[in-house]
Short mmCIF file of the C-alpha atoms (twelve columns), coordinates in Angstrom:
data_MODEL
# 
_entry.id   MODEL 
# 
loop_
_atom_site.group_PDB 
_atom_site.id 
_atom_site.type_symbol 
_atom_site.label_atom_id 
_atom_site.label_alt_id 
_atom_site.label_comp_id 
_atom_site.label_asym_id 
_atom_site.label_seq_id 
_atom_site.Cartn_x 
_atom_site.Cartn_y 
_atom_site.Cartn_z 
_atom_site.pdbx_PDB_model_num 
ATOM 1   C CA . UNK A 1   -16.447 -3.014  -2.595  1 
ATOM 2   C CA . UNK A 2   -15.560 0.011   -4.686  1 
ATOM 3   C CA . UNK A 3   -14.694 0.224   -8.328  1 
ATOM 4   C CA . UNK A 4   -11.039 0.809   -9.202  1 
ATOM 5   C CA . UNK A 5   -10.010 4.417   -9.694  1 
ATOM 6   C CA . UNK A 6   -9.380  5.515   -13.286 1 
ATOM 7   C CA . UNK A 7   -5.808  4.803   -14.379 1 
ATOM 8   C CA . UNK A 8   -3.593  7.051   -16.438 1 
ATOM 9   C CA . UNK A 9   -1.205  5.780   -19.080 1 
ATOM 10  C CA . UNK A 10  2.177   4.788   -17.639 1 
ATOM 11  C CA . UNK A 11  4.702   7.591   -17.481 1 
ATOM 12  C CA . UNK A 12  7.598   6.107   -19.440 1 
ATOM 13  C CA . UNK A 13  9.719   9.193   -18.841 1 
ATOM 14  C CA . UNK A 14  9.749   8.504   -15.100 1 
ATOM 15  C CA . UNK A 15  10.175  4.727   -14.683 1 
ATOM 16  C CA . UNK A 16  11.543  4.778   -11.118 1 
ATOM 17  C CA . UNK A 17  9.040   2.878   -8.949  1 
ATOM 18  C CA . UNK A 18  7.864   4.154   -5.611  1 
ATOM 19  C CA . UNK A 19  5.790   3.043   -2.643  1 
ATOM 20  C CA . UNK A 20  2.180   4.100   -2.213  1 
ATOM 21  C CA . UNK A 21  2.124   7.876   -2.388  1 
ATOM 22  C CA . UNK A 22  0.610   9.979   0.324   1 
ATOM 23  C CA . UNK A 23  -2.985  10.893  -0.046  1 
ATOM 24  C CA . UNK A 24  -3.486  13.890  2.164   1 
ATOM 25  C CA . UNK A 25  -3.720  15.985  -1.010  1 
ATOM 26  C CA . UNK A 26  -6.969  14.215  -1.777  1 
ATOM 27  C CA . UNK A 27  -8.564  16.029  1.118   1 
ATOM 28  C CA . UNK A 28  -7.574  19.301  -0.492  1 
ATOM 29  C CA . UNK A 29  -9.034  18.396  -3.869  1 
ATOM 30  C CA . UNK A 30  -12.195 17.018  -2.316  1 
ATOM 31  C CA . UNK A 31  -12.786 20.086  -0.214  1 
ATOM 32  C CA . UNK A 32  -12.216 22.303  -3.226  1 
ATOM 33  C CA . UNK A 33  -14.897 20.398  -5.099  1 
ATOM 34  C CA . UNK A 34  -17.438 20.792  -2.305  1 
ATOM 35  C CA . UNK A 35  -19.832 23.707  -2.342  1 
ATOM 36  C CA . UNK A 36  -19.097 26.234  0.368   1 
ATOM 37  C CA . UNK A 37  -21.237 25.681  3.396   1 
ATOM 38  C CA . UNK A 38  -21.766 21.957  2.874   1 
ATOM 39  C CA . UNK A 39  -22.374 20.538  6.361   1 
ATOM 40  C CA . UNK A 40  -19.963 17.988  7.799   1 
ATOM 41  C CA . UNK A 41  -21.348 14.472  7.822   1 
ATOM 42  C CA . UNK A 42  -19.380 12.921  10.652  1 
ATOM 43  C CA . UNK A 43  -20.894 12.895  14.098  1 
ATOM 44  C CA . UNK A 44  -19.911 15.942  16.125  1 
ATOM 45  C CA . UNK A 45  -17.413 15.128  18.857  1 
ATOM 46  C CA . UNK A 46  -18.068 17.423  21.761  1 
ATOM 47  C CA . UNK A 47  -15.869 17.979  24.774  1 
ATOM 48  C CA . UNK A 48  -18.243 16.029  26.976  1 
ATOM 49  C CA . UNK A 49  -17.962 12.943  24.736  1 
ATOM 50  C CA . UNK A 50  -14.252 12.553  25.476  1 
ATOM 51  C CA . UNK A 51  -13.952 11.435  29.063  1 
ATOM 52  C CA . UNK A 52  -10.986 10.254  31.074  1 
ATOM 53  C CA . UNK A 53  -10.538 6.498   31.408  1 
ATOM 54  C CA . UNK A 54  -8.224  3.984   33.058  1 
ATOM 55  C CA . UNK A 55  -4.751  3.514   31.587  1 
ATOM 56  C CA . UNK A 56  -4.325  0.621   29.143  1 
ATOM 57  C CA . UNK A 57  -0.977  -1.250  29.391  1 
ATOM 58  C CA . UNK A 58  1.092   -0.726  26.244  1 
ATOM 59  C CA . UNK A 59  -1.269  1.968   24.951  1 
ATOM 60  C CA . UNK A 60  -1.178  4.515   27.751  1 
ATOM 61  C CA . UNK A 61  1.573   6.457   29.520  1 
ATOM 62  C CA . UNK A 62  4.581   5.061   27.694  1 
ATOM 63  C CA . UNK A 63  7.914   5.709   29.425  1 
ATOM 64  C CA . UNK A 64  9.393   7.792   26.626  1 
ATOM 65  C CA . UNK A 65  10.180  11.416  25.970  1 
ATOM 66  C CA . UNK A 66  10.601  13.416  22.782  1 
ATOM 67  C CA . UNK A 67  14.138  14.603  23.387  1 
ATOM 68  C CA . UNK A 68  14.716  16.640  20.229  1 
ATOM 69  C CA . UNK A 69  13.295  17.719  16.885  1 
ATOM 70  C CA . UNK A 70  14.550  18.979  13.533  1 
ATOM 71  C CA . UNK A 71  13.321  19.731  10.019  1 
ATOM 72  C CA . UNK A 72  14.506  20.544  6.518   1 
ATOM 73  C CA . UNK A 73  12.977  21.743  3.258   1 
ATOM 74  C CA . UNK A 74  14.302  22.505  -0.234  1 
ATOM 75  C CA . UNK A 75  15.509  26.027  -0.937  1 
ATOM 76  C CA . UNK A 76  13.395  26.388  -4.080  1 
ATOM 77  C CA . UNK A 77  10.048  28.018  -3.284  1 
ATOM 78  C CA . UNK A 78  7.179   28.027  -5.790  1 
ATOM 79  C CA . UNK A 79  4.316   30.413  -5.109  1 
ATOM 80  C CA . UNK A 80  0.745   30.154  -6.337  1 
ATOM 81  C CA . UNK A 81  1.499   32.987  -8.729  1 
ATOM 82  C CA . UNK A 82  4.388   30.974  -10.178 1 
ATOM 83  C CA . UNK A 83  2.004   28.111  -10.972 1 
ATOM 84  C CA . UNK A 84  -0.099  30.416  -13.121 1 
ATOM 85  C CA . UNK A 85  2.629   30.355  -15.777 1 
ATOM 86  C CA . UNK A 86  2.028   26.725  -16.723 1 
ATOM 87  C CA . UNK A 87  -1.366  25.662  -15.367 1 
ATOM 88  C CA . UNK A 88  -4.797  27.279  -15.355 1 
ATOM 89  C CA . UNK A 89  -5.139  28.475  -11.771 1 
ATOM 90  C CA . UNK A 90  -4.711  31.526  -9.565  1 
ATOM 91  C CA . UNK A 91  -3.461  32.456  -6.122  1 
ATOM 92  C CA . UNK A 92  -6.991  33.327  -5.024  1 
ATOM 93  C CA . UNK A 93  -8.417  30.011  -6.246  1 
ATOM 94  C CA . UNK A 94  -5.731  27.946  -4.506  1 
ATOM 95  C CA . UNK A 95  -5.460  29.815  -1.222  1 
ATOM 96  C CA . UNK A 96  -9.227  30.061  -0.762  1 
ATOM 97  C CA . UNK A 97  -9.773  26.333  -1.240  1 
ATOM 98  C CA . UNK A 98  -6.663  24.896  0.394   1 
ATOM 99  C CA . UNK A 99  -4.927  27.514  2.524   1 
ATOM 100 C CA . UNK A 100 -1.727  26.905  0.531   1 
ATOM 101 C CA . UNK A 101 0.260   29.863  -0.825  1 
ATOM 102 C CA . UNK A 102 3.717   28.354  -1.372  1 
ATOM 103 C CA . UNK A 103 5.481   25.020  -1.553  1 
ATOM 104 C CA . UNK A 104 9.157   24.010  -1.406  1 
ATOM 105 C CA . UNK A 105 10.149  21.660  -4.242  1 
ATOM 106 C CA . UNK A 106 13.084  19.287  -4.548  1 
ATOM 107 C CA . UNK A 107 15.183  20.082  -7.620  1 
ATOM 108 C CA . UNK A 108 15.917  17.601  -10.381 1 
ATOM 109 C CA . UNK A 109 18.775  15.374  -9.268  1 
ATOM 110 C CA . UNK A 110 18.343  16.239  -5.581  1 
ATOM 111 C CA . UNK A 111 17.707  13.477  -3.041  1 
ATOM 112 C CA . UNK A 112 14.956  13.300  -0.448  1 
ATOM 113 C CA . UNK A 113 17.414  11.327  1.709   1 
ATOM 114 C CA . UNK A 114 19.556  14.489  1.939   1 
ATOM 115 C CA . UNK A 115 16.625  16.273  3.610   1 
ATOM 116 C CA . UNK A 116 16.192  13.263  5.908   1 
ATOM 117 C CA . UNK A 117 19.847  13.496  6.879   1 
ATOM 118 C CA . UNK A 118 19.645  17.243  7.549   1 
ATOM 119 C CA . UNK A 119 16.530  16.946  9.728   1 
ATOM 120 C CA . UNK A 120 18.011  13.975  11.607  1 
ATOM 121 C CA . UNK A 121 21.223  15.844  12.417  1 
ATOM 122 C CA . UNK A 122 19.238  18.812  13.698  1 
ATOM 123 C CA . UNK A 123 17.057  16.573  15.867  1 
ATOM 124 C CA . UNK A 124 20.097  14.878  17.395  1 
ATOM 125 C CA . UNK A 125 21.709  18.228  18.157  1 
ATOM 126 C CA . UNK A 126 18.468  19.439  19.711  1 
ATOM 127 C CA . UNK A 127 18.295  16.320  21.879  1 
ATOM 128 C CA . UNK A 128 21.946  16.343  22.858  1 
ATOM 129 C CA . UNK A 129 22.188  12.724  21.722  1 
ATOM 130 C CA . UNK A 130 25.278  11.486  19.872  1 
ATOM 131 C CA . UNK A 131 24.649  9.656   16.597  1 
ATOM 132 C CA . UNK A 132 26.542  6.606   17.843  1 
ATOM 133 C CA . UNK A 133 24.053  6.328   20.727  1 
ATOM 134 C CA . UNK A 134 21.081  5.902   18.360  1 
ATOM 135 C CA . UNK A 135 19.776  2.319   18.399  1 
ATOM 136 C CA . UNK A 136 17.167  2.497   15.640  1 
ATOM 137 C CA . UNK A 137 16.300  4.736   12.685  1 
ATOM 138 C CA . UNK A 138 12.744  4.604   11.345  1 
ATOM 139 C CA . UNK A 139 12.197  6.514   8.112   1 
ATOM 140 C CA . UNK A 140 8.548   7.093   7.210   1 
ATOM 141 C CA . UNK A 141 8.332   7.812   3.485   1 
ATOM 142 C CA . UNK A 142 6.344   6.919   0.386   1 
ATOM 143 C CA . UNK A 143 8.866   8.436   -2.017  1 
ATOM 144 C CA . UNK A 144 12.329  7.050   -1.196  1 
ATOM 145 C CA . UNK A 145 15.369  7.558   -3.398  1 
ATOM 146 C CA . UNK A 146 15.874  3.789   -3.281  1 
ATOM 147 C CA . UNK A 147 12.847  1.497   -3.476  1 
ATOM 148 C CA . UNK A 148 14.659  -0.923  -1.179  1 
ATOM 149 C CA . UNK A 149 14.722  1.768   1.522   1 
ATOM 150 C CA . UNK A 150 16.609  4.903   2.569   1 
ATOM 151 C CA . UNK A 151 16.822  4.394   6.353   1 
ATOM 152 C CA . UNK A 152 20.077  2.421   6.428   1 
ATOM 153 C CA . UNK A 153 21.715  4.988   4.133   1 
ATOM 154 C CA . UNK A 154 20.541  7.840   6.367   1 
ATOM 155 C CA . UNK A 155 21.801  6.049   9.488   1 
ATOM 156 C CA . UNK A 156 25.229  5.623   7.926   1 
ATOM 157 C CA . UNK A 157 25.328  9.220   6.721   1 
ATOM 158 C CA . UNK A 158 24.674  10.685  10.184  1 
ATOM 159 C CA . UNK A 159 27.140  8.354   11.897  1 
ATOM 160 C CA . UNK A 160 24.613  6.110   13.645  1 
ATOM 161 C CA . UNK A 161 26.977  3.164   13.342  1 
ATOM 162 C CA . UNK A 162 25.192  1.024   15.950  1 
ATOM 163 C CA . UNK A 163 21.675  1.579   14.648  1 
ATOM 164 C CA . UNK A 164 19.437  -0.683  12.628  1 
ATOM 165 C CA . UNK A 165 17.358  1.195   10.071  1 
ATOM 166 C CA . UNK A 166 14.189  0.476   8.153   1 
ATOM 167 C CA . UNK A 167 11.620  2.363   6.116   1 
ATOM 168 C CA . UNK A 168 7.966   2.513   7.112   1 
ATOM 169 C CA . UNK A 169 5.417   3.145   4.375   1 
ATOM 170 C CA . UNK A 170 2.041   4.466   5.512   1 
ATOM 171 C CA . UNK A 171 1.743   7.635   3.429   1 
ATOM 172 C CA . UNK A 172 0.561   10.632  5.477   1 
ATOM 173 C CA . UNK A 173 0.062   8.409   8.530   1 
ATOM 174 C CA . UNK A 174 3.688   7.343   8.325   1 
ATOM 175 C CA . UNK A 175 5.279   9.685   10.834  1 
ATOM 176 C CA . UNK A 176 2.636   9.072   13.484  1 
ATOM 177 C CA . UNK A 177 2.852   5.297   12.982  1 
ATOM 178 C CA . UNK A 178 6.641   5.589   13.209  1 
ATOM 179 C CA . UNK A 179 6.377   7.611   16.415  1 
ATOM 180 C CA . UNK A 180 4.216   4.927   18.033  1 
ATOM 181 C CA . UNK A 181 6.471   2.119   16.770  1 
ATOM 182 C CA . UNK A 182 9.571   3.818   18.145  1 
ATOM 183 C CA . UNK A 183 7.880   4.462   21.476  1 
ATOM 184 C CA . UNK A 184 7.057   0.770   21.860  1 
ATOM 185 C CA . UNK A 185 10.714  -0.194  21.372  1 
ATOM 186 C CA . UNK A 186 11.819  2.365   23.957  1 
ATOM 187 C CA . UNK A 187 8.998   1.711   26.444  1 
ATOM 188 C CA . UNK A 188 9.770   -2.015  26.550  1 
ATOM 189 C CA . UNK A 189 13.475  -1.341  27.113  1 
ATOM 190 C CA . UNK A 190 14.622  -2.860  23.828  1 
ATOM 191 C CA . UNK A 191 16.194  0.446   22.773  1 
ATOM 192 C CA . UNK A 192 17.169  3.692   24.492  1 
ATOM 193 C CA . UNK A 193 17.235  6.207   21.621  1 
ATOM 194 C CA . UNK A 194 15.245  5.970   18.394  1 
ATOM 195 C CA . UNK A 195 15.305  8.453   15.544  1 
ATOM 196 C CA . UNK A 196 11.997  8.842   13.696  1 
ATOM 197 C CA . UNK A 197 12.022  10.694  10.375  1 
ATOM 198 C CA . UNK A 198 9.114   11.664  8.148   1 
ATOM 199 C CA . UNK A 199 10.223  12.656  4.633   1 
ATOM 200 C CA . UNK A 200 8.538   12.853  1.254   1 
ATOM 201 C CA . UNK A 201 9.019   14.316  -2.215  1 
ATOM 202 C CA . UNK A 202 5.642   13.705  -3.804  1 
ATOM 203 C CA . UNK A 203 6.347   16.424  -6.345  1 
ATOM 204 C CA . UNK A 204 8.093   13.556  -8.165  1 
ATOM 205 C CA . UNK A 205 4.767   11.818  -8.654  1 
ATOM 206 C CA . UNK A 206 2.339   14.640  -9.276  1 
ATOM 207 C CA . UNK A 207 0.842   15.330  -12.704 1 
ATOM 208 C CA . UNK A 208 2.021   18.900  -13.286 1 
ATOM 209 C CA . UNK A 209 -0.619  19.370  -15.978 1 
ATOM 210 C CA . UNK A 210 -3.426  18.657  -13.501 1 
ATOM 211 C CA . UNK A 211 -4.339  21.796  -11.577 1 
ATOM 212 C CA . UNK A 212 -6.317  19.775  -9.038  1 
ATOM 213 C CA . UNK A 213 -3.190  18.059  -7.731  1 
ATOM 214 C CA . UNK A 214 -0.085  20.007  -8.757  1 
ATOM 215 C CA . UNK A 215 -1.075  22.962  -6.561  1 
ATOM 216 C CA . UNK A 216 -1.004  20.907  -3.393  1 
ATOM 217 C CA . UNK A 217 2.367   19.278  -2.943  1 
ATOM 218 C CA . UNK A 218 5.536   20.389  -1.252  1 
ATOM 219 C CA . UNK A 219 8.626   18.424  -0.289  1 
ATOM 220 C CA . UNK A 220 10.332  18.259  3.081   1 
ATOM 221 C CA . UNK A 221 11.491  16.248  6.083   1 
ATOM 222 C CA . UNK A 222 11.122  16.314  9.847   1 
ATOM 223 C CA . UNK A 223 12.636  14.186  12.600  1 
ATOM 224 C CA . UNK A 224 12.357  13.534  16.331  1 
ATOM 225 C CA . UNK A 225 14.492  11.656  18.834  1 
ATOM 226 C CA . UNK A 226 12.531  9.323   21.116  1 
ATOM 227 C CA . UNK A 227 14.425  8.474   24.303  1 
ATOM 228 C CA . UNK A 228 13.699  6.575   27.484  1 
ATOM 229 C CA . UNK A 229 12.149  8.664   30.269  1 
ATOM 230 C CA . UNK A 230 13.758  8.064   33.638  1 
ATOM 231 C CA . UNK A 231 11.004  10.082  35.334  1 
ATOM 232 C CA . UNK A 232 8.040   8.094   34.000  1 
ATOM 233 C CA . UNK A 233 5.339   7.165   36.515  1 
ATOM 234 C CA . UNK A 234 2.271   4.891   36.102  1 
ATOM 235 C CA . UNK A 235 -0.021  7.906   36.387  1 
ATOM 236 C CA . UNK A 236 1.564   9.434   33.279  1 
ATOM 237 C CA . UNK A 237 3.898   11.840  35.045  1 
ATOM 238 C CA . UNK A 238 7.140   12.059  33.073  1 
ATOM 239 C CA . UNK A 239 5.677   10.151  30.116  1 
ATOM 240 C CA . UNK A 240 5.928   11.485  26.566  1 
ATOM 241 C CA . UNK A 241 3.379   9.320   24.744  1 
ATOM 242 C CA . UNK A 242 0.197   9.416   26.808  1 
ATOM 243 C CA . UNK A 243 -2.118  7.509   24.481  1 
ATOM 244 C CA . UNK A 244 -2.642  6.533   20.855  1 
ATOM 245 C CA . UNK A 245 -5.004  4.854   18.413  1 
ATOM 246 C CA . UNK A 246 -4.227  3.525   14.923  1 
ATOM 247 C CA . UNK A 247 -6.295  1.975   12.136  1 
ATOM 248 C CA . UNK A 248 -6.251  0.879   8.510   1 
ATOM 249 C CA . UNK A 249 -8.874  -0.325  6.075   1 
ATOM 250 C CA . UNK A 250 -7.668  -1.958  2.878   1 
ATOM 251 C CA . UNK A 251 -11.169 -1.816  1.413   1 
ATOM 252 C CA . UNK A 252 -10.499 1.858   0.794   1 
ATOM 253 C CA . UNK A 253 -7.383  1.248   -1.279  1 
ATOM 254 C CA . UNK A 254 -9.247  1.902   -4.506  1 
ATOM 255 C CA . UNK A 255 -10.212 5.385   -3.291  1 
ATOM 256 C CA . UNK A 256 -6.614  6.573   -3.176  1 
ATOM 257 C CA . UNK A 257 -3.554  4.922   -4.660  1 
ATOM 258 C CA . UNK A 258 -0.465  5.133   -6.795  1 
ATOM 259 C CA . UNK A 259 -0.577  1.946   -8.806  1 
ATOM 260 C CA . UNK A 260 2.083   -0.091  -10.509 1 
ATOM 261 C CA . UNK A 261 1.855   0.190   -14.280 1 
ATOM 262 C CA . UNK A 262 4.738   -1.839  -15.658 1 
ATOM 263 C CA . UNK A 263 5.636   -2.082  -19.327 1 
ATOM 264 C CA . UNK A 264 5.227   -5.529  -20.825 1 
ATOM 265 C CA . UNK A 265 8.345   -7.263  -22.106 1 
ATOM 266 C CA . UNK A 266 8.513   -10.589 -23.903 1 
ATOM 267 C CA . UNK A 267 11.389  -12.857 -22.829 1 
ATOM 268 C CA . UNK A 268 10.891  -16.223 -24.514 1 
ATOM 269 C CA . UNK A 269 8.301   -18.835 -25.301 1 
ATOM 270 C CA . UNK A 270 9.140   -20.604 -22.062 1 
ATOM 271 C CA . UNK A 271 9.422   -17.559 -19.806 1 
ATOM 272 C CA . UNK A 272 6.575   -15.660 -21.424 1 
ATOM 273 C CA . UNK A 273 6.011   -11.986 -20.632 1 
ATOM 274 C CA . UNK A 274 7.325   -10.066 -17.652 1 
ATOM 275 C CA . UNK A 275 6.966   -6.474  -16.578 1 
ATOM 276 C CA . UNK A 276 9.498   -3.629  -16.505 1 
ATOM 277 C CA . UNK A 277 8.772   -1.473  -13.499 1 
ATOM 278 C CA . UNK A 278 7.104   1.911   -13.567 1 
ATOM 279 C CA . UNK A 279 4.341   3.647   -11.675 1 
ATOM 280 C CA . UNK A 280 1.589   5.956   -12.831 1 
ATOM 281 C CA . UNK A 281 0.213   9.035   -11.127 1 
ATOM 282 C CA . UNK A 282 -1.771  9.405   -7.923  1 
ATOM 283 C CA . UNK A 283 -5.432  8.450   -8.373  1 
ATOM 284 C CA . UNK A 284 -8.176  9.270   -5.916  1 
ATOM 285 C CA . UNK A 285 -11.899 9.516   -5.358  1 
ATOM 286 C CA . UNK A 286 -12.050 12.986  -3.826  1 
ATOM 287 C CA . UNK A 287 -15.584 12.806  -2.471  1 
ATOM 288 C CA . UNK A 288 -15.045 9.515   -0.673  1 
ATOM 289 C CA . UNK A 289 -11.693 10.556  0.774   1 
ATOM 290 C CA . UNK A 290 -13.200 13.775  2.092   1 
ATOM 291 C CA . UNK A 291 -16.017 11.857  3.796   1 
ATOM 292 C CA . UNK A 292 -13.487 9.415   5.206   1 
ATOM 293 C CA . UNK A 293 -11.349 12.159  6.727   1 
ATOM 294 C CA . UNK A 294 -14.257 14.047  8.239   1 
ATOM 295 C CA . UNK A 295 -15.512 10.864  9.853   1 
ATOM 296 C CA . UNK A 296 -12.317 9.203   11.067  1 
ATOM 297 C CA . UNK A 297 -9.994  11.965  12.244  1 
ATOM 298 C CA . UNK A 298 -12.129 13.333  15.110  1 
ATOM 299 C CA . UNK A 299 -12.938 9.787   16.222  1 
ATOM 300 C CA . UNK A 300 -9.346  8.592   16.272  1 
ATOM 301 C CA . UNK A 301 -8.293  11.615  18.309  1 
ATOM 302 C CA . UNK A 302 -11.148 10.925  20.705  1 
ATOM 303 C CA . UNK A 303 -9.925  7.346   21.099  1 
ATOM 304 C CA . UNK A 304 -6.356  8.514   21.672  1 
ATOM 305 C CA . UNK A 305 -7.586  10.903  24.362  1 
ATOM 306 C CA . UNK A 306 -9.487  8.085   26.002  1 
ATOM 307 C CA . UNK A 307 -6.328  5.946   26.074  1 
ATOM 308 C CA . UNK A 308 -4.453  8.829   27.666  1 
ATOM 309 C CA . UNK A 309 -7.074  9.385   30.346  1 
ATOM 310 C CA . UNK A 310 -7.331  13.035  29.306  1 
ATOM 311 C CA . UNK A 311 -10.087 15.227  27.909  1 
ATOM 312 C CA . UNK A 312 -10.164 17.827  25.150  1 
ATOM 313 C CA . UNK A 313 -9.748  20.526  27.800  1 
ATOM 314 C CA . UNK A 314 -6.280  19.141  28.577  1 
ATOM 315 C CA . UNK A 315 -4.997  19.764  25.039  1 
ATOM 316 C CA . UNK A 316 -2.624  22.692  24.595  1 
ATOM 317 C CA . UNK A 317 -2.022  22.234  20.861  1 
ATOM 318 C CA . UNK A 318 -3.564  20.390  17.914  1 
ATOM 319 C CA . UNK A 319 -1.213  19.305  15.097  1 
ATOM 320 C CA . UNK A 320 -2.812  17.522  12.143  1 
ATOM 321 C CA . UNK A 321 -1.420  16.308  8.861   1 
ATOM 322 C CA . UNK A 322 -1.191  19.505  6.812   1 
ATOM 323 C CA . UNK A 323 -3.524  18.592  3.943   1 
ATOM 324 C CA . UNK A 324 -6.021  21.435  3.753   1 
ATOM 325 C CA . UNK A 325 -6.934  24.306  6.056   1 
ATOM 326 C CA . UNK A 326 -10.645 23.492  5.759   1 
ATOM 327 C CA . UNK A 327 -10.045 19.970  7.026   1 
ATOM 328 C CA . UNK A 328 -7.964  21.304  9.897   1 
ATOM 329 C CA . UNK A 329 -10.660 23.827  10.798  1 
ATOM 330 C CA . UNK A 330 -13.404 21.193  10.596  1 
ATOM 331 C CA . UNK A 331 -11.598 18.733  12.889  1 
ATOM 332 C CA . UNK A 332 -10.768 21.471  15.404  1 
ATOM 333 C CA . UNK A 333 -14.397 22.564  15.419  1 
ATOM 334 C CA . UNK A 334 -15.684 19.047  16.023  1 
ATOM 335 C CA . UNK A 335 -13.307 18.558  18.917  1 
ATOM 336 C CA . UNK A 336 -14.187 21.942  20.351  1 
ATOM 337 C CA . UNK A 337 -10.617 23.226  20.041  1 
ATOM 338 C CA . UNK A 338 -10.211 26.924  19.144  1 
ATOM 339 C CA . UNK A 339 -8.033  27.773  16.142  1 
ATOM 340 C CA . UNK A 340 -5.578  29.668  18.336  1 
ATOM 341 C CA . UNK A 341 -4.571  26.245  19.680  1 
ATOM 342 C CA . UNK A 342 -4.027  24.819  16.189  1 
ATOM 343 C CA . UNK A 343 -0.538  24.590  14.664  1 
ATOM 344 C CA . UNK A 344 -0.518  24.935  10.882  1 
ATOM 345 C CA . UNK A 345 2.110   25.890  8.307   1 
ATOM 346 C CA . UNK A 346 0.667   24.570  5.046   1 
ATOM 347 C CA . UNK A 347 0.486   28.127  3.718   1 
ATOM 348 C CA . UNK A 348 4.292   28.001  3.408   1 
ATOM 349 C CA . UNK A 349 4.950   24.305  2.673   1 
ATOM 350 C CA . UNK A 350 1.776   22.806  1.224   1 
ATOM 351 C CA . UNK A 351 1.170   19.101  1.756   1 
ATOM 352 C CA . UNK A 352 4.466   17.403  2.597   1 
ATOM 353 C CA . UNK A 353 2.920   14.002  3.385   1 
ATOM 354 C CA . UNK A 354 4.823   12.100  6.109   1 
ATOM 355 C CA . UNK A 355 6.917   15.205  6.779   1 
ATOM 356 C CA . UNK A 356 3.997   17.498  7.547   1 
ATOM 357 C CA . UNK A 357 3.491   16.802  11.265  1 
ATOM 358 C CA . UNK A 358 7.163   16.977  12.340  1 
ATOM 359 C CA . UNK A 359 7.784   19.956  10.041  1 
ATOM 360 C CA . UNK A 360 4.918   21.919  11.601  1 
ATOM 361 C CA . UNK A 361 5.825   20.853  15.133  1 
ATOM 362 C CA . UNK A 362 9.485   21.695  14.617  1 
ATOM 363 C CA . UNK A 363 8.667   25.281  13.638  1 
ATOM 364 C CA . UNK A 364 6.339   25.646  16.610  1 
ATOM 365 C CA . UNK A 365 9.044   24.426  19.008  1 
ATOM 366 C CA . UNK A 366 11.743  26.657  17.499  1 
ATOM 367 C CA . UNK A 367 9.491   29.713  17.725  1 
ATOM 368 C CA . UNK A 368 8.820   29.055  21.408  1 
ATOM 369 C CA . UNK A 369 5.128   28.432  20.856  1 
ATOM 370 C CA . UNK A 370 5.346   24.844  22.117  1 
ATOM 371 C CA . UNK A 371 6.952   24.587  25.549  1 
ATOM 372 C CA . UNK A 372 8.072   21.672  27.739  1 
ATOM 373 C CA . UNK A 373 5.108   20.013  29.400  1 
ATOM 374 C CA . UNK A 374 2.577   21.039  26.734  1 
ATOM 375 C CA . UNK A 375 0.055   18.376  25.734  1 
ATOM 376 C CA . UNK A 376 -0.221  17.961  21.961  1 
ATOM 377 C CA . UNK A 377 -2.878  16.044  20.032  1 
ATOM 378 C CA . UNK A 378 -1.590  14.767  16.670  1 
ATOM 379 C CA . UNK A 379 -3.317  12.928  13.830  1 
ATOM 380 C CA . UNK A 380 -2.053  11.510  10.572  1 
ATOM 381 C CA . UNK A 381 -4.161  9.999   7.818   1 
ATOM 382 C CA . UNK A 382 -3.216  8.551   4.477   1 
ATOM 383 C CA . UNK A 383 -3.349  5.885   1.808   1 
ATOM 384 C CA . UNK A 384 -4.167  2.361   2.752   1 
ATOM 385 C CA . UNK A 385 -6.505  3.763   3.885   1 
ATOM 386 C CA . UNK A 386 -4.797  4.450   7.219   1 
ATOM 387 C CA . UNK A 387 -5.267  6.857   10.095  1 
ATOM 388 C CA . UNK A 388 -4.022  7.364   13.619  1 
ATOM 389 C CA . UNK A 389 -3.969  9.742   16.556  1 
ATOM 390 C CA . UNK A 390 -1.532  10.277  19.425  1 
ATOM 391 C CA . UNK A 391 -1.471  12.406  22.568  1 
ATOM 392 C CA . UNK A 392 2.050   13.470  23.476  1 
ATOM 393 C CA . UNK A 393 3.609   15.573  26.206  1 
ATOM 394 C CA . UNK A 394 6.413   17.705  24.846  1 
ATOM 395 C CA . UNK A 395 9.899   17.507  26.340  1 
# 
């Protein structure tokens, strides 16, 4: 068991509650606190340690395809130099430790659901799928506009009149968990087209007086359309989700969380005291989160490769949650994947939590870097603690 993380006083000026906030930023802070050259502690995962294996029903070669993708980010861009005006930091300090140079921030009064809607519309257009043909909308977010969920609102806004919608909260693992969940619905034949959105505005929950966290966050959204693959074969031909692996460990909750800190209110002698809702700021144990990430991410990708029956040599691209360039470089090194096969855009967007994987992948597809048939290894990791990996074939 671990001791609870230190709590800050409730922020009465921002009483709107939220779900558990994404924790990928913790990797950034932890890495920044480590002395350069500190060796990685997780076991090295070499190419030879990831061998092909037999397909596992329900976990390998799912009969789905990623039919389309889209993304959206706020217009307002804040550079590292801009941050220097209100917090003690510098562009050199931030970029050297995190790889981040800019971040897009949602303006006061703006809605994260609007970014979800924009990315969803772009994904549908990319897929050539009409909104009324969408059966399910899964919105992965830890910072919804409405605590009861944004998915149904987004579905209505894009014209998905036949779709059921629900939010999925798994912080920075959210999009990957949503991708797997959607694929199960489509693979089993329950649904034909599922829209998966990852969207977060964690700038709402950052302490802008804390230079260790305020430098890291950006806001954004990304979406994909998961459709049934008519060409799927048992050997994986025509399949879009080749293998996956997902985990969570609630014992690590105290290492990274955004805790409820309600204000006490007395009602009556009979009713006693109740609580008026509010949440504090993100709290984390940087050292432990860093160790966690270095240990779990390479392993979960190795397990996903094993489920897919592929090896590291089969990977065309590596797309990780965009938390910190040092984490990305460390995971790539352990897997034996060269950096020219790594997709990263955190220099422009920072850590966008559940949006980071689809946002990075969307840019790579639009630029022509990712092509139909490419094999992509993805990994998300976040609060819970939670982590997961997936091997997908694009198009």
